[in-house]
Each structure stands twice: as structure tokens, then as C-alpha cells.
């Protein structure tokens, strides 16, 4: 989203003392990050932290959504073809929904069910809905201000997009935004770069946002999107795309959806339910087992909705996101979107589902048979979540590429173009996607590797997967359980008005940064 010069000045002028203080501390090496960051990075991160932190006013969910989903228009080096996949009257849409619902129930492991037998696990009124998405591709030989061609149909735009592709890579992309913010239209600059780097195309999904559409609406949309690529509707501009050419990719909350979708596919293939209840999608019979994608490419994935692992607090000094301890007492102003009817503890899901494997994917223990997974993370608040999953995948013989960047904040490559590690992030991302799709051995040729990239010199250092984290499965479950309890108890206190909280006009959920 762009800002005019007057608007930018209006925003920055009141922060001049803060900016000067930050610059002076960095120059005199008085800040705790001056040895890791240059001045530009220091200013960017600290200003963002100030904006998102507890000292800034909290906007309503409705206002945040309006600001972060506004279409900035199409111009510059990007092809955009907007598509909508309607539901087929010939298909049993209830069957698709029931298959997902059954997987949710089957994956609700005993530790999750303890004491929750009578609690609501998920929104059983959720149904498949027509899916909107955007095809994004790189448009060469234009300036950043060049508008998209006039009087072209969406089909013609897609055809032009395809003409400029140079590889078979198709990226199924899920944007970040903590499950309640952002949109494919606000990600066009990012996804068009991925298309340029890989030579392929990107299918960017407009999944339903919480809190209006709680779990499992976004997951159902993600499943719908994958089926659309495999079994295209009659009016789709694309032909059927082999699973071996598709890479699931996403940042932050989008990384959550990537891994939740993979775990859903694994569970559907493990379960006898799907085999006994065959499904169709736009008259196509869905294969069983459902073919898995070529790979997953995850950027700072958000894998624990309870935000309970140690790095959430211990790496806060390298991040711009506020930690739970900083936002604990902040209330979300009431608006049409929130509190929800009936009220619940979390924007995305019911309290009982916080530790469910399809909500917080690090709760899933079995990833056997998964395709290769690429991780790009910083020394950020969500670092431990990625490390737990990477270590678990590697232990189950899943090929993993782990890239950890020293002193880098959340989704750094999308925000800090000048950061030393950004070029390495995009290079490794591109090589991974091309390799799993067009390499001689495809995904079978991926060899696991874990690397730590130093902040200023970008020197690569090999690390052992066993050293990524000391958090074992039982400890992770314990910490997540405590986080779930904390959020549930906070909700109950505020709903009952204890300690003066829960007043009229205030939402009861824990304030969530733009993950």
C-alpha cells in the first residue's frame, strides 16, 4: 500500500524525537542491536515496534481489515488475472465439508480433548463457498508506474501471464496477516517477485478472514484452492496442474495454512473415511490418496496460535512484533466484527481448538510421507515454532532446508530489501522451488541441510538439526497447553468483568500483531 508524501510527513514528524534518539543510540553503539543492524534497519524495526506496540492506540478489527485489504490497483511489472471458482451443482459440497470435519475430529488427540468434551471445537456451520483468487505473474519491460493494459479480459490477462513464464513452477500462495488481515491484492509486489525469480506463476488465494469466518473456513478455502489447481472447473483459465509442479508457499499465518493443509491431506490419505466416501470436484473424481504437492516453502511460519514457546519472549529484541507480555492488558475496541456472536477467546478459533493440529500445526506429531519443506526464519519471536517442526520433519526422514538469519525480524525479506540476508533468502527460495519441480530427480533430489546465516557478513554456517532446539514433543505440548489455559482463563475473567475488564465496548481476545 502506498502513502503520499504529505501523509508520510504527517506520520513521521510527531516521531522525530523518537527517531533522533534511536539514531543517536545506534551511532554511539548504545543500543542492544547496533552491532547486528545498520542504522536503516534499526530505525525501521524500532518505528514498526513503536507503531505496533502497547503505547500506540488500538484500532478496531473492522478498521484494521479495511486498511489492510484495500486494493492498491494494478501497475508495474506484474500480471494479475482475477478468478472466481464457483461451486458445482453436480458435486456433493457437503461431502467435501464432511471430509474436512471428519479429519478435524480424528486429529483431536486425547490431550486436546481432556476436559473439553462439552466445549465447542469448531464452527460446524462452516460450508464451502465460491473461492476468489488472483493469478500473479511477472510482466517484463515495463516501468513501476505502467498501468495494466486496458480492455483486456481476465482470460486474456492470464494468457499474457503464461506467455512470460519460463518454468513449470506453480506456487499456491497464502498471505500472512494473523488470519484476519491482508489480501492477495496487497501482496502483488511480493508474489510477482516470486514469479519472476522462479519463472513460474502464483495462485494467490483470497481465503476467508477471521473473526467473521473462524476455523475451519480458511482451511476449507485452502483445500478448495488446491483442488482447483488439480481439477480445474470448466470455466477456469488454467488446465489441470500436476501436483508435482505445485509448491505450497506462505508467510507467517500463510505458513500456518500451508502446513495445516498438508496435515489435512496426510490425514485424509491415512483415514479410511475418504476411501469409503469418494468425492468429486466439478465432476472430477478426487484421487485417493490425494497427490501431495512437490514441496512447501515457508517464510517465518506461525505454527503455534497460543504463542507459548520461549522465543516469543526471548527474541523479542530482534523483532517488531509485540510479545504476549506486552499486549496482555490491551483490549480490542468493539466493532461489528468483534466481539463475535457468541463471544470466544481467540479471533481465529474456539478455545478448545487452540492446540488442535490443524490450528497450531506443531501440535501434529506425524508428518510421515511429507514432501520437502523449506524454512526461512529470522532470530524472531516465531523462531522456535519453525525449529520444532523442522526438527520433527527431519527425524521422520522428510527432506528439510533450514535457513536461519541472525538478528533478522519476522518476514524480514518482505520488509527489508536492503537487509544483507534478503538476497540470500530469495536466491535459496527460488532454487528450492525450481529444484523440486524441474530438477532431474524432482523432490527426490532434495538433500536436507540446515544453515545459520550471519547478520552482516552473510557467512553461512552449517548446523545440525538436532541442535535447532532442545524443546521435545512433550515440552512443546506442555507449553502450548499452558498457553491455551492462559488465554481461556483470561477470556473467562474478562467476560465476567473481573478486575474491571470486559467492559462494554471492549473485545476480550488477546491483541494479536500482524503475523
Short mmCIF file of C-alpha atoms in Angstrom, two decimals:
data_model
loop_
_atom_site.label_atom_id
_atom_site.label_comp_id
_atom_site.label_asym_id
_atom_site.label_seq_id
_atom_site.Cartn_x
_atom_site.Cartn_y
_atom_site.Cartn_z
CA UNK A 1 0.00 0.00 0.00
CA UNK A 2 1.33 3.37 -0.97
CA UNK A 3 1.41 6.56 1.05
CA UNK A 4 1.53 10.10 -0.30
CA UNK A 5 4.40 12.37 0.73
CA UNK A 6 2.14 14.64 2.86
CA UNK A 7 0.67 11.63 4.63
CA UNK A 8 4.13 10.21 5.27
CA UNK A 9 5.34 13.51 6.71
CA UNK A 10 2.25 13.77 8.90
CA UNK A 11 3.06 10.33 10.23
CA UNK A 12 6.81 10.86 10.77
CA UNK A 13 7.02 14.41 12.13
CA UNK A 14 5.50 13.58 15.56
CA UNK A 15 8.01 10.74 15.84
CA UNK A 16 11.04 12.95 15.16
CA UNK A 17 12.30 12.89 18.79
CA UNK A 18 11.98 9.10 18.86
CA UNK A 19 13.80 8.79 15.52
CA UNK A 20 16.63 11.08 16.65
CA UNK A 21 17.01 9.22 19.93
CA UNK A 22 17.16 5.89 18.10
CA UNK A 23 19.71 7.17 15.59
CA UNK A 24 21.93 8.59 18.33
CA UNK A 25 21.84 5.38 20.37
CA UNK A 26 22.75 3.35 17.30
CA UNK A 27 25.58 5.68 16.26
CA UNK A 28 27.09 5.57 19.74
CA UNK A 29 26.66 1.77 19.90
CA UNK A 30 24.37 2.13 22.89
CA UNK A 31 21.52 0.01 21.54
CA UNK A 32 21.49 -3.75 22.08
CA UNK A 33 21.28 -4.34 18.32
CA UNK A 34 23.75 -1.78 16.94
CA UNK A 35 26.36 -4.48 16.41
CA UNK A 36 23.90 -6.54 14.35
CA UNK A 37 21.95 -3.95 12.34
CA UNK A 38 22.79 -0.94 10.22
CA UNK A 39 21.07 2.36 11.02
CA UNK A 40 18.36 1.91 8.39
CA UNK A 41 17.34 -1.46 9.81
CA UNK A 42 17.44 -0.12 13.36
CA UNK A 43 15.13 2.78 12.50
CA UNK A 44 12.72 0.61 10.50
CA UNK A 45 12.34 -2.04 13.19
CA UNK A 46 12.06 0.36 16.11
CA UNK A 47 9.49 2.55 14.35
CA UNK A 48 7.42 -0.52 13.47
CA UNK A 49 7.74 -1.78 17.05
CA UNK A 50 6.58 1.60 18.32
CA UNK A 51 3.56 1.58 15.96
CA UNK A 52 2.52 -1.99 16.80
CA UNK A 53 3.38 -1.84 20.50
CA UNK A 54 1.31 -1.19 23.60
CA UNK A 55 1.94 2.58 23.59
CA UNK A 56 0.05 3.12 20.33
CA UNK A 57 -3.77 3.29 20.06
CA UNK A 58 -5.51 0.01 19.24
CA UNK A 59 -7.81 0.17 16.21
CA UNK A 60 -10.97 -1.86 15.76
CA UNK A 61 -10.79 -5.08 13.77
CA UNK A 62 -13.10 -3.53 11.18
CA UNK A 63 -10.74 -0.58 10.64
CA UNK A 64 -7.65 -2.79 10.51
CA UNK A 65 -9.29 -5.01 7.91
CA UNK A 66 -10.43 -2.06 5.82
CA UNK A 67 -6.94 -0.57 5.75
CA UNK A 68 -5.05 -3.80 5.05
CA UNK A 69 -7.34 -5.26 2.39
CA UNK A 70 -7.72 -2.13 0.24
CA UNK A 71 -6.81 -2.88 -3.37
CA UNK A 72 -3.93 -0.55 -4.38
CA UNK A 73 -4.59 -1.13 -8.07
CA UNK A 74 -2.51 -2.94 -10.67
CA UNK A 75 0.56 -1.34 -12.18
CA UNK A 76 4.18 -2.11 -12.76
CA UNK A 77 5.89 -5.44 -13.51
CA UNK A 78 3.03 -7.75 -12.59
CA UNK A 79 0.31 -9.60 -14.45
CA UNK A 80 -2.89 -10.04 -12.45
CA UNK A 81 -5.76 -12.25 -13.55
CA UNK A 82 -8.67 -12.30 -11.10
CA UNK A 83 -10.61 -15.55 -10.93
CA UNK A 84 -13.54 -17.00 -9.05
CA UNK A 85 -14.21 -20.70 -8.61
CA UNK A 86 -17.91 -21.30 -8.06
CA UNK A 87 -19.32 -24.45 -6.57
CA UNK A 88 -20.59 -27.09 -8.95
CA UNK A 89 -24.25 -28.11 -8.50
CA UNK A 90 -23.29 -31.63 -9.59
CA UNK A 91 -20.85 -32.07 -6.70
CA UNK A 92 -21.64 -33.03 -3.14
CA UNK A 93 -20.24 -29.96 -1.39
CA UNK A 94 -21.43 -31.33 1.93
CA UNK A 95 -19.19 -34.32 1.27
CA UNK A 96 -16.17 -32.07 0.87
CA UNK A 97 -17.06 -30.28 4.10
CA UNK A 98 -17.72 -33.54 5.94
CA UNK A 99 -14.34 -34.96 4.88
CA UNK A 100 -12.62 -31.93 6.42
CA UNK A 101 -14.81 -32.06 9.53
CA UNK A 102 -14.04 -35.76 9.97
CA UNK A 103 -10.30 -35.08 9.73
CA UNK A 104 -10.65 -32.38 12.41
CA UNK A 105 -12.38 -34.83 14.73
CA UNK A 106 -9.90 -37.64 14.03
CA UNK A 107 -6.92 -35.36 14.72
CA UNK A 108 -8.37 -34.12 18.01
CA UNK A 109 -5.93 -36.17 20.07
CA UNK A 110 -6.70 -37.25 23.67
CA UNK A 111 -4.57 -34.50 25.25
CA UNK A 112 -6.62 -31.93 23.36
CA UNK A 113 -9.91 -33.50 24.43
CA UNK A 114 -9.09 -33.62 28.13
CA UNK A 115 -11.69 -31.55 29.91
CA UNK A 116 -13.10 -30.31 26.60
CA UNK A 117 -15.69 -32.98 25.85
CA UNK A 118 -18.53 -30.46 26.05
CA UNK A 119 -16.67 -27.48 24.58
CA UNK A 120 -17.22 -26.28 21.03
CA UNK A 121 -14.27 -27.40 18.89
CA UNK A 122 -15.03 -25.62 15.62
CA UNK A 123 -17.68 -23.86 13.59
CA UNK A 124 -19.87 -26.69 12.30
CA UNK A 125 -21.92 -24.21 10.25
CA UNK A 126 -18.92 -23.58 8.01
CA UNK A 127 -19.54 -24.65 4.41
CA UNK A 128 -17.57 -24.48 1.16
CA UNK A 129 -18.05 -21.12 -0.57
CA UNK A 130 -17.15 -19.76 -4.01
CA UNK A 131 -13.42 -19.08 -3.94
CA UNK A 132 -11.74 -15.90 -5.15
CA UNK A 133 -8.08 -15.81 -6.08
CA UNK A 134 -5.61 -13.98 -8.27
CA UNK A 135 -3.12 -15.39 -10.72
CA UNK A 136 0.10 -13.37 -10.44
CA UNK A 137 2.99 -13.39 -12.87
CA UNK A 138 5.97 -11.25 -13.81
CA UNK A 139 5.44 -8.64 -16.54
CA UNK A 140 8.70 -7.69 -18.21
CA UNK A 141 9.81 -4.48 -19.90
CA UNK A 142 7.55 -2.07 -18.03
CA UNK A 143 8.21 0.69 -15.51
CA UNK A 144 6.91 0.60 -11.92
CA UNK A 145 4.19 3.09 -12.89
CA UNK A 146 2.99 1.34 -16.05
CA UNK A 147 -0.74 0.58 -15.70
CA UNK A 148 -2.14 -2.79 -16.66
CA UNK A 149 -3.39 -2.98 -20.26
CA UNK A 150 -6.87 -1.57 -20.76
CA UNK A 151 -9.79 -3.52 -22.19
CA UNK A 152 -8.27 -6.95 -21.57
CA UNK A 153 -10.42 -9.73 -20.16
CA UNK A 154 -9.18 -11.73 -17.18
CA UNK A 155 -8.68 -14.69 -19.52
CA UNK A 156 -6.56 -12.57 -21.85
CA UNK A 157 -4.50 -11.32 -18.90
CA UNK A 158 -3.91 -14.92 -17.83
CA UNK A 159 -2.81 -15.84 -21.36
CA UNK A 160 -0.35 -12.93 -21.35
CA UNK A 161 0.92 -14.05 -17.94
CA UNK A 162 1.53 -17.59 -19.20
CA UNK A 163 3.43 -16.34 -22.24
CA UNK A 164 6.03 -14.80 -19.92
CA UNK A 165 6.57 -17.88 -17.74
CA UNK A 166 9.80 -19.78 -18.26
CA UNK A 167 9.32 -22.72 -15.88
CA UNK A 168 6.66 -25.19 -14.76
CA UNK A 169 6.65 -23.88 -11.19
CA UNK A 170 3.18 -23.08 -9.83
CA UNK A 171 3.12 -21.55 -6.36
CA UNK A 172 -0.08 -21.88 -4.34
CA UNK A 173 0.35 -18.85 -2.09
CA UNK A 174 -1.35 -18.00 1.21
CA UNK A 175 -0.70 -14.48 2.51
CA UNK A 176 0.07 -13.59 6.11
CA UNK A 177 -1.92 -11.33 8.40
CA UNK A 178 -2.70 -13.28 11.59
CA UNK A 179 -5.70 -14.92 9.88
CA UNK A 180 -7.69 -11.68 9.98
CA UNK A 181 -5.77 -9.14 7.88
CA UNK A 182 -4.35 -8.52 4.39
CA UNK A 183 -5.32 -9.78 0.95
CA UNK A 184 -3.83 -11.08 -2.32
CA UNK A 185 -4.15 -7.56 -3.76
CA UNK A 186 -1.76 -6.19 -1.11
CA UNK A 187 0.76 -8.97 -1.83
CA UNK A 188 1.16 -8.44 -5.57
CA UNK A 189 4.63 -6.92 -5.29
CA UNK A 190 5.80 -9.91 -3.26
CA UNK A 191 4.18 -12.67 -5.31
CA UNK A 192 5.21 -11.11 -8.63
CA UNK A 193 8.81 -11.22 -7.41
CA UNK A 194 8.40 -14.92 -6.61
CA UNK A 195 7.01 -15.43 -10.11
CA UNK A 196 9.95 -13.54 -11.62
CA UNK A 197 12.56 -15.42 -9.58
CA UNK A 198 11.12 -18.88 -10.24
CA UNK A 199 10.00 -18.18 -13.81
CA UNK A 200 6.59 -19.54 -12.86
CA UNK A 201 3.13 -18.39 -11.82
CA UNK A 202 1.49 -17.77 -8.46
CA UNK A 203 -2.08 -18.62 -7.45
CA UNK A 204 -2.73 -16.23 -4.56
CA UNK A 205 -5.81 -17.17 -2.54
CA UNK A 206 -8.36 -14.79 -1.03
CA UNK A 207 -9.24 -17.09 1.85
CA UNK A 208 -11.96 -16.11 4.28
CA UNK A 209 -10.73 -13.99 7.17
CA UNK A 210 -11.45 -14.29 10.87
CA UNK A 211 -13.10 -13.28 13.10
CA UNK A 212 -16.12 -13.22 10.81
CA UNK A 213 -15.11 -16.62 9.42
CA UNK A 214 -13.45 -18.68 12.18
CA UNK A 215 -11.70 -22.03 11.84
CA UNK A 216 -12.05 -24.05 9.65
CA UNK A 217 -13.20 -21.58 6.96
CA UNK A 218 -9.69 -20.59 5.82
CA UNK A 219 -8.54 -24.23 5.81
CA UNK A 220 -11.57 -25.26 3.77
CA UNK A 221 -10.73 -22.48 1.29
CA UNK A 222 -7.11 -23.65 1.14
CA UNK A 223 -8.26 -27.21 0.34
CA UNK A 224 -10.67 -25.81 -2.25
CA UNK A 225 -7.81 -23.84 -3.84
CA UNK A 226 -5.58 -26.91 -4.15
CA UNK A 227 -8.37 -28.94 -5.71
CA UNK A 228 -8.98 -26.08 -8.16
CA UNK A 229 -5.40 -26.43 -9.41
CA UNK A 230 -5.59 -30.22 -9.66
CA UNK A 231 -9.13 -30.43 -11.04
CA UNK A 232 -9.97 -27.08 -12.68
CA UNK A 233 -13.59 -26.02 -13.20
CA UNK A 234 -14.80 -25.83 -16.82
CA UNK A 235 -14.52 -22.03 -16.93
CA UNK A 236 -11.06 -21.83 -15.31
CA UNK A 237 -8.34 -20.25 -17.46
CA UNK A 238 -5.82 -22.92 -16.47
CA UNK A 239 -5.63 -26.59 -17.37
CA UNK A 240 -5.05 -29.30 -14.77
CA UNK A 241 -1.72 -28.79 -13.00
CA UNK A 242 0.16 -31.89 -11.79
CA UNK A 243 0.79 -31.96 -8.05
CA UNK A 244 4.48 -32.44 -8.85
CA UNK A 245 4.57 -28.88 -10.23
CA UNK A 246 2.82 -27.21 -7.28
CA UNK A 247 4.61 -25.66 -4.30
CA UNK A 248 2.62 -24.54 -1.25
CA UNK A 249 4.09 -21.26 -0.03
CA UNK A 250 3.17 -18.67 2.56
CA UNK A 251 4.49 -16.27 5.14
CA UNK A 252 3.51 -16.12 8.80
CA UNK A 253 -0.19 -17.04 9.03
CA UNK A 254 0.08 -18.17 5.42
CA UNK A 255 2.76 -20.62 6.54
CA UNK A 256 0.26 -21.89 9.09
CA UNK A 257 -2.25 -22.56 6.31
CA UNK A 258 0.39 -24.32 4.19
CA UNK A 259 1.28 -26.75 6.95
CA UNK A 260 -2.33 -27.19 8.12
CA UNK A 261 -3.34 -28.01 4.54
CA UNK A 262 -0.51 -30.53 4.24
CA UNK A 263 -1.51 -32.17 7.53
CA UNK A 264 -5.13 -32.27 6.32
CA UNK A 265 -4.06 -34.04 3.12
CA UNK A 266 -1.93 -36.51 5.09
CA UNK A 267 -4.84 -37.27 7.40
CA UNK A 268 -7.30 -37.71 4.53
CA UNK A 269 -4.87 -40.16 2.95
CA UNK A 270 -4.32 -42.00 6.25
CA UNK A 271 -8.00 -42.26 7.09
CA UNK A 272 -10.42 -44.88 5.84
CA UNK A 273 -13.18 -42.25 5.76
CA UNK A 274 -12.14 -40.69 2.46
CA UNK A 275 -11.61 -44.08 0.85
CA UNK A 276 -15.12 -45.12 1.86
CA UNK A 277 -16.70 -41.79 0.89
CA UNK A 278 -15.37 -40.86 -2.57
CA UNK A 279 -15.67 -37.21 -3.54
CA UNK A 280 -15.98 -35.27 -6.75
CA UNK A 281 -14.92 -31.74 -7.56
CA UNK A 282 -16.54 -30.15 -10.59
CA UNK A 283 -17.44 -33.65 -11.78
CA UNK A 284 -13.81 -34.80 -11.42
CA UNK A 285 -13.35 -37.76 -9.12
CA UNK A 286 -10.82 -36.79 -6.46
CA UNK A 287 -7.97 -39.29 -6.39
CA UNK A 288 -7.32 -41.33 -3.27
CA UNK A 289 -4.74 -40.93 -2.00
CA UNK A 290 -4.80 -37.25 -2.84
CA UNK A 291 -1.50 -36.39 -4.56
CA UNK A 292 0.77 -34.26 -2.39
CA UNK A 293 2.48 -31.10 -3.68
CA UNK A 294 6.08 -31.01 -4.81
CA UNK A 295 7.12 -29.11 -1.69
CA UNK A 296 6.34 -26.43 0.89
CA UNK A 297 8.22 -23.12 1.14
CA UNK A 298 7.62 -21.41 4.48
CA UNK A 299 8.61 -17.87 5.43
CA UNK A 300 8.56 -17.17 9.18
CA UNK A 301 5.65 -19.60 9.64
CA UNK A 302 3.24 -19.08 12.54
CA UNK A 303 2.72 -22.61 13.83
CA UNK A 304 1.57 -22.09 17.43
CA UNK A 305 -1.55 -19.96 17.75
CA UNK A 306 -1.13 -19.88 21.55
CA UNK A 307 2.28 -18.13 21.11
CA UNK A 308 3.78 -20.06 24.01
CA UNK A 309 7.30 -21.16 23.03
CA UNK A 310 10.36 -19.43 24.56
CA UNK A 311 11.46 -17.37 21.52
CA UNK A 312 8.19 -15.41 21.65
CA UNK A 313 9.74 -13.52 24.55
CA UNK A 314 13.48 -14.27 24.30
CA UNK A 315 13.89 -12.99 20.71
CA UNK A 316 11.52 -10.02 21.04
CA UNK A 317 14.51 -7.63 20.96
CA UNK A 318 15.20 -8.62 17.34
CA UNK A 319 11.57 -8.31 16.26
CA UNK A 320 8.99 -5.60 15.66
CA UNK A 321 6.03 -7.70 16.82
CA UNK A 322 4.84 -7.07 20.38
CA UNK A 323 5.16 -10.06 22.70
CA UNK A 324 2.24 -11.51 24.69
CA UNK A 325 3.65 -9.95 27.87
CA UNK A 326 3.48 -6.52 26.20
CA UNK A 327 -0.07 -6.88 24.89
CA UNK A 328 -1.60 -8.79 27.80
CA UNK A 329 -3.59 -5.86 29.17
CA UNK A 330 -4.62 -4.28 25.87
CA UNK A 331 -8.25 -4.58 24.78
CA UNK A 332 -9.62 -4.63 21.25
CA UNK A 333 -12.23 -1.89 20.76
CA UNK A 334 -15.69 -3.20 19.95
CA UNK A 335 -16.90 -3.08 16.34
CA UNK A 336 -19.25 -5.01 14.04
CA UNK A 337 -16.59 -7.72 13.55
CA UNK A 338 -15.63 -8.22 17.20
CA UNK A 339 -16.60 -9.48 19.76
CA UNK A 340 -18.11 -12.34 17.81
CA UNK A 341 -21.57 -13.76 18.42
CA UNK A 342 -21.26 -15.80 20.60
CA UNK A 343 -18.04 -14.43 22.17
CA UNK A 344 -14.87 -16.54 22.09
CA UNK A 345 -11.32 -16.23 23.39
CA UNK A 346 -9.47 -16.08 20.08
CA UNK A 347 -10.06 -14.28 16.81
CA UNK A 348 -9.37 -17.40 14.75
CA UNK A 349 -10.81 -20.30 16.71
CA UNK A 350 -12.56 -21.61 19.79
CA UNK A 351 -10.53 -22.09 22.96
CA UNK A 352 -10.85 -25.88 22.66
CA UNK A 353 -9.17 -25.77 19.22
CA UNK A 354 -6.11 -23.68 20.10
CA UNK A 355 -3.85 -26.74 20.34
CA UNK A 356 -5.50 -28.67 17.51
CA UNK A 357 -3.02 -29.86 14.83
CA UNK A 358 -4.96 -28.08 12.06
CA UNK A 359 -4.95 -24.80 14.03
CA UNK A 360 -1.46 -24.96 15.57
CA UNK A 361 0.42 -27.34 13.24
CA UNK A 362 3.32 -28.00 15.64
CA UNK A 363 0.77 -29.98 17.66
CA UNK A 364 0.80 -32.58 14.86
CA UNK A 365 3.24 -35.40 15.61
CA UNK A 366 3.02 -37.48 12.40
CA UNK A 367 4.39 -35.97 9.18
CA UNK A 368 5.42 -39.25 7.56
CA UNK A 369 5.47 -39.06 3.78
CA UNK A 370 5.57 -35.26 3.58
CA UNK A 371 7.24 -33.58 0.60
CA UNK A 372 10.37 -31.45 1.13
CA UNK A 373 9.98 -28.32 3.24
CA UNK A 374 11.98 -25.08 3.01
CA UNK A 375 12.15 -22.78 6.05
CA UNK A 376 13.35 -19.17 6.05
CA UNK A 377 13.26 -17.67 9.53
CA UNK A 378 14.98 -14.94 11.48
CA UNK A 379 16.06 -14.85 15.10
CA UNK A 380 12.49 -13.76 15.65
CA UNK A 381 9.64 -14.40 18.04
CA UNK A 382 8.31 -17.33 15.98
CA UNK A 383 11.72 -18.94 15.54
CA UNK A 384 11.16 -21.83 17.96
CA UNK A 385 7.95 -22.91 16.26
CA UNK A 386 9.73 -23.37 12.96
CA UNK A 387 12.66 -25.12 14.65
CA UNK A 388 10.36 -27.63 16.36
CA UNK A 389 8.65 -28.54 13.10
CA UNK A 390 11.88 -28.65 11.08
CA UNK A 391 13.49 -30.96 13.62
CA UNK A 392 10.41 -33.18 13.74
CA UNK A 393 10.20 -33.43 9.95
CA UNK A 394 13.89 -34.28 9.66
CA UNK A 395 13.53 -37.01 12.30
CA UNK A 396 10.78 -38.55 10.15
CA UNK A 397 13.01 -38.59 7.04
CA UNK A 398 11.34 -35.62 5.38
CA UNK A 399 13.87 -33.53 3.37
CA UNK A 400 14.24 -30.13 5.06
CA UNK A 401 16.13 -26.97 4.13
CA UNK A 402 16.51 -24.73 7.17
CA UNK A 403 17.78 -21.17 6.72
CA UNK A 404 18.04 -19.10 9.91
CA UNK A 405 19.18 -15.48 9.61
CA UNK A 406 20.98 -13.84 12.51
CA UNK A 407 19.20 -10.88 14.15
CA UNK A 408 16.53 -10.88 11.43
CA UNK A 409 12.94 -9.98 12.36
CA UNK A 410 9.68 -11.57 11.28
CA UNK A 411 9.29 -11.94 7.48
CA UNK A 412 12.38 -9.75 7.08
CA UNK A 413 12.88 -10.36 3.34
CA UNK A 414 9.48 -8.86 2.52
CA UNK A 415 10.12 -5.71 4.56
CA UNK A 416 13.86 -5.03 4.50
CA UNK A 417 15.09 -5.10 0.91
CA UNK A 418 18.46 -3.68 2.00
CA UNK A 419 18.99 -6.28 4.75
CA UNK A 420 22.09 -8.38 3.97
CA UNK A 421 20.22 -11.68 4.19
CA UNK A 422 17.35 -10.70 1.90
CA UNK A 423 19.14 -11.58 -1.34
CA UNK A 424 20.12 -14.98 0.09
CA UNK A 425 16.53 -15.63 1.15
CA UNK A 426 15.16 -15.08 -2.35
CA UNK A 427 18.02 -16.97 -4.01
CA UNK A 428 17.54 -20.05 -1.85
CA UNK A 429 13.74 -19.84 -2.15
CA UNK A 430 13.95 -19.71 -5.95
CA UNK A 431 16.50 -22.52 -6.23
CA UNK A 432 14.41 -24.72 -3.94
CA UNK A 433 11.18 -24.20 -5.91
CA UNK A 434 12.85 -24.74 -9.27
CA UNK A 435 14.72 -27.76 -8.00
CA UNK A 436 11.72 -29.66 -6.63
CA UNK A 437 9.74 -29.03 -9.82
CA UNK A 438 12.31 -29.09 -12.62
CA UNK A 439 15.36 -30.79 -11.11
CA UNK A 440 16.47 -34.09 -12.61
CA UNK A 441 15.16 -36.00 -9.60
CA UNK A 442 12.46 -33.53 -8.58
CA UNK A 443 11.70 -33.55 -4.89
CA UNK A 444 13.58 -36.83 -4.51
CA UNK A 445 16.76 -34.92 -5.24
CA UNK A 446 16.42 -32.59 -2.25
CA UNK A 447 19.12 -33.14 0.37
CA UNK A 448 18.45 -31.87 3.87
CA UNK A 449 20.62 -29.04 5.13
CA UNK A 450 20.46 -26.56 7.99
CA UNK A 451 22.33 -23.27 7.88
CA UNK A 452 22.75 -20.23 10.10
CA UNK A 453 23.47 -17.05 8.11
CA UNK A 454 25.36 -14.32 9.98
CA UNK A 455 23.81 -10.87 10.06
CA UNK A 456 26.31 -8.52 8.42
CA UNK A 457 28.75 -10.84 6.64
CA UNK A 458 26.02 -13.31 5.49
CA UNK A 459 28.50 -16.10 6.07
CA UNK A 460 26.78 -19.49 6.03
CA UNK A 461 27.45 -21.91 8.86
CA UNK A 462 26.18 -25.47 8.80
CA UNK A 463 24.27 -26.62 11.88
CA UNK A 464 22.90 -29.98 12.94
CA UNK A 465 19.13 -30.46 13.01
CA UNK A 466 19.48 -31.99 16.46
CA UNK A 467 20.82 -28.63 17.67
CA UNK A 468 18.00 -26.46 16.32
CA UNK A 469 16.05 -26.73 19.55
CA UNK A 470 16.10 -28.56 22.88
CA UNK A 471 12.30 -28.48 23.05
CA UNK A 472 11.00 -32.04 22.98
CA UNK A 473 7.50 -33.03 21.93
CA UNK A 474 6.20 -33.35 25.48
CA UNK A 475 7.63 -29.97 26.50
CA UNK A 476 6.06 -28.31 23.46
CA UNK A 477 2.69 -29.84 24.33
CA UNK A 478 3.03 -28.68 27.93
CA UNK A 479 3.88 -25.11 26.96
CA UNK A 480 1.06 -24.95 24.43
CA UNK A 481 -1.35 -26.35 26.99
CA UNK A 482 -0.33 -23.64 29.44
CA UNK A 483 -0.80 -21.02 26.73
CA UNK A 484 -4.23 -22.36 25.92
CA UNK A 485 -5.16 -22.28 29.60
CA UNK A 486 -3.86 -18.70 29.91
CA UNK A 487 -5.96 -17.50 27.00
CA UNK A 488 -9.04 -19.36 28.16
CA UNK A 489 -8.82 -18.07 31.72
CA UNK A 490 -8.19 -14.52 30.52
CA UNK A 491 -11.30 -14.74 28.36
CA UNK A 492 -13.44 -16.03 31.22
CA UNK A 493 -12.17 -13.33 33.59
CA UNK A 494 -12.87 -10.56 31.14
CA UNK A 495 -16.24 -11.94 30.13
CA UNK A 496 -17.30 -11.94 33.78
CA UNK A 497 -15.92 -8.43 34.32
CA UNK A 498 -13.33 -9.41 36.94
CA UNK A 499 -10.72 -6.74 37.79
CA UNK A 500 -12.63 -4.13 35.87
CA UNK A 501 -12.00 -5.64 32.45
CA UNK A 502 -14.53 -6.85 29.95
CA UNK A 503 -16.34 -3.51 29.94
CA UNK A 504 -18.89 -2.70 27.31
CA UNK A 505 -17.19 -1.68 24.09
CA UNK A 506 -14.11 -3.86 24.57
CA UNK A 507 -13.29 -7.15 22.89
CA UNK A 508 -11.92 -9.92 25.06
CA UNK A 509 -9.35 -11.60 22.81
CA UNK A 510 -5.61 -11.16 23.27
CA UNK A 511 -4.38 -8.46 20.92
CA UNK A 512 -2.61 -10.13 18.03
CA UNK A 513 0.11 -8.49 15.94
CA UNK A 514 0.09 -8.69 12.16
CA UNK A 515 1.51 -12.20 11.91
#
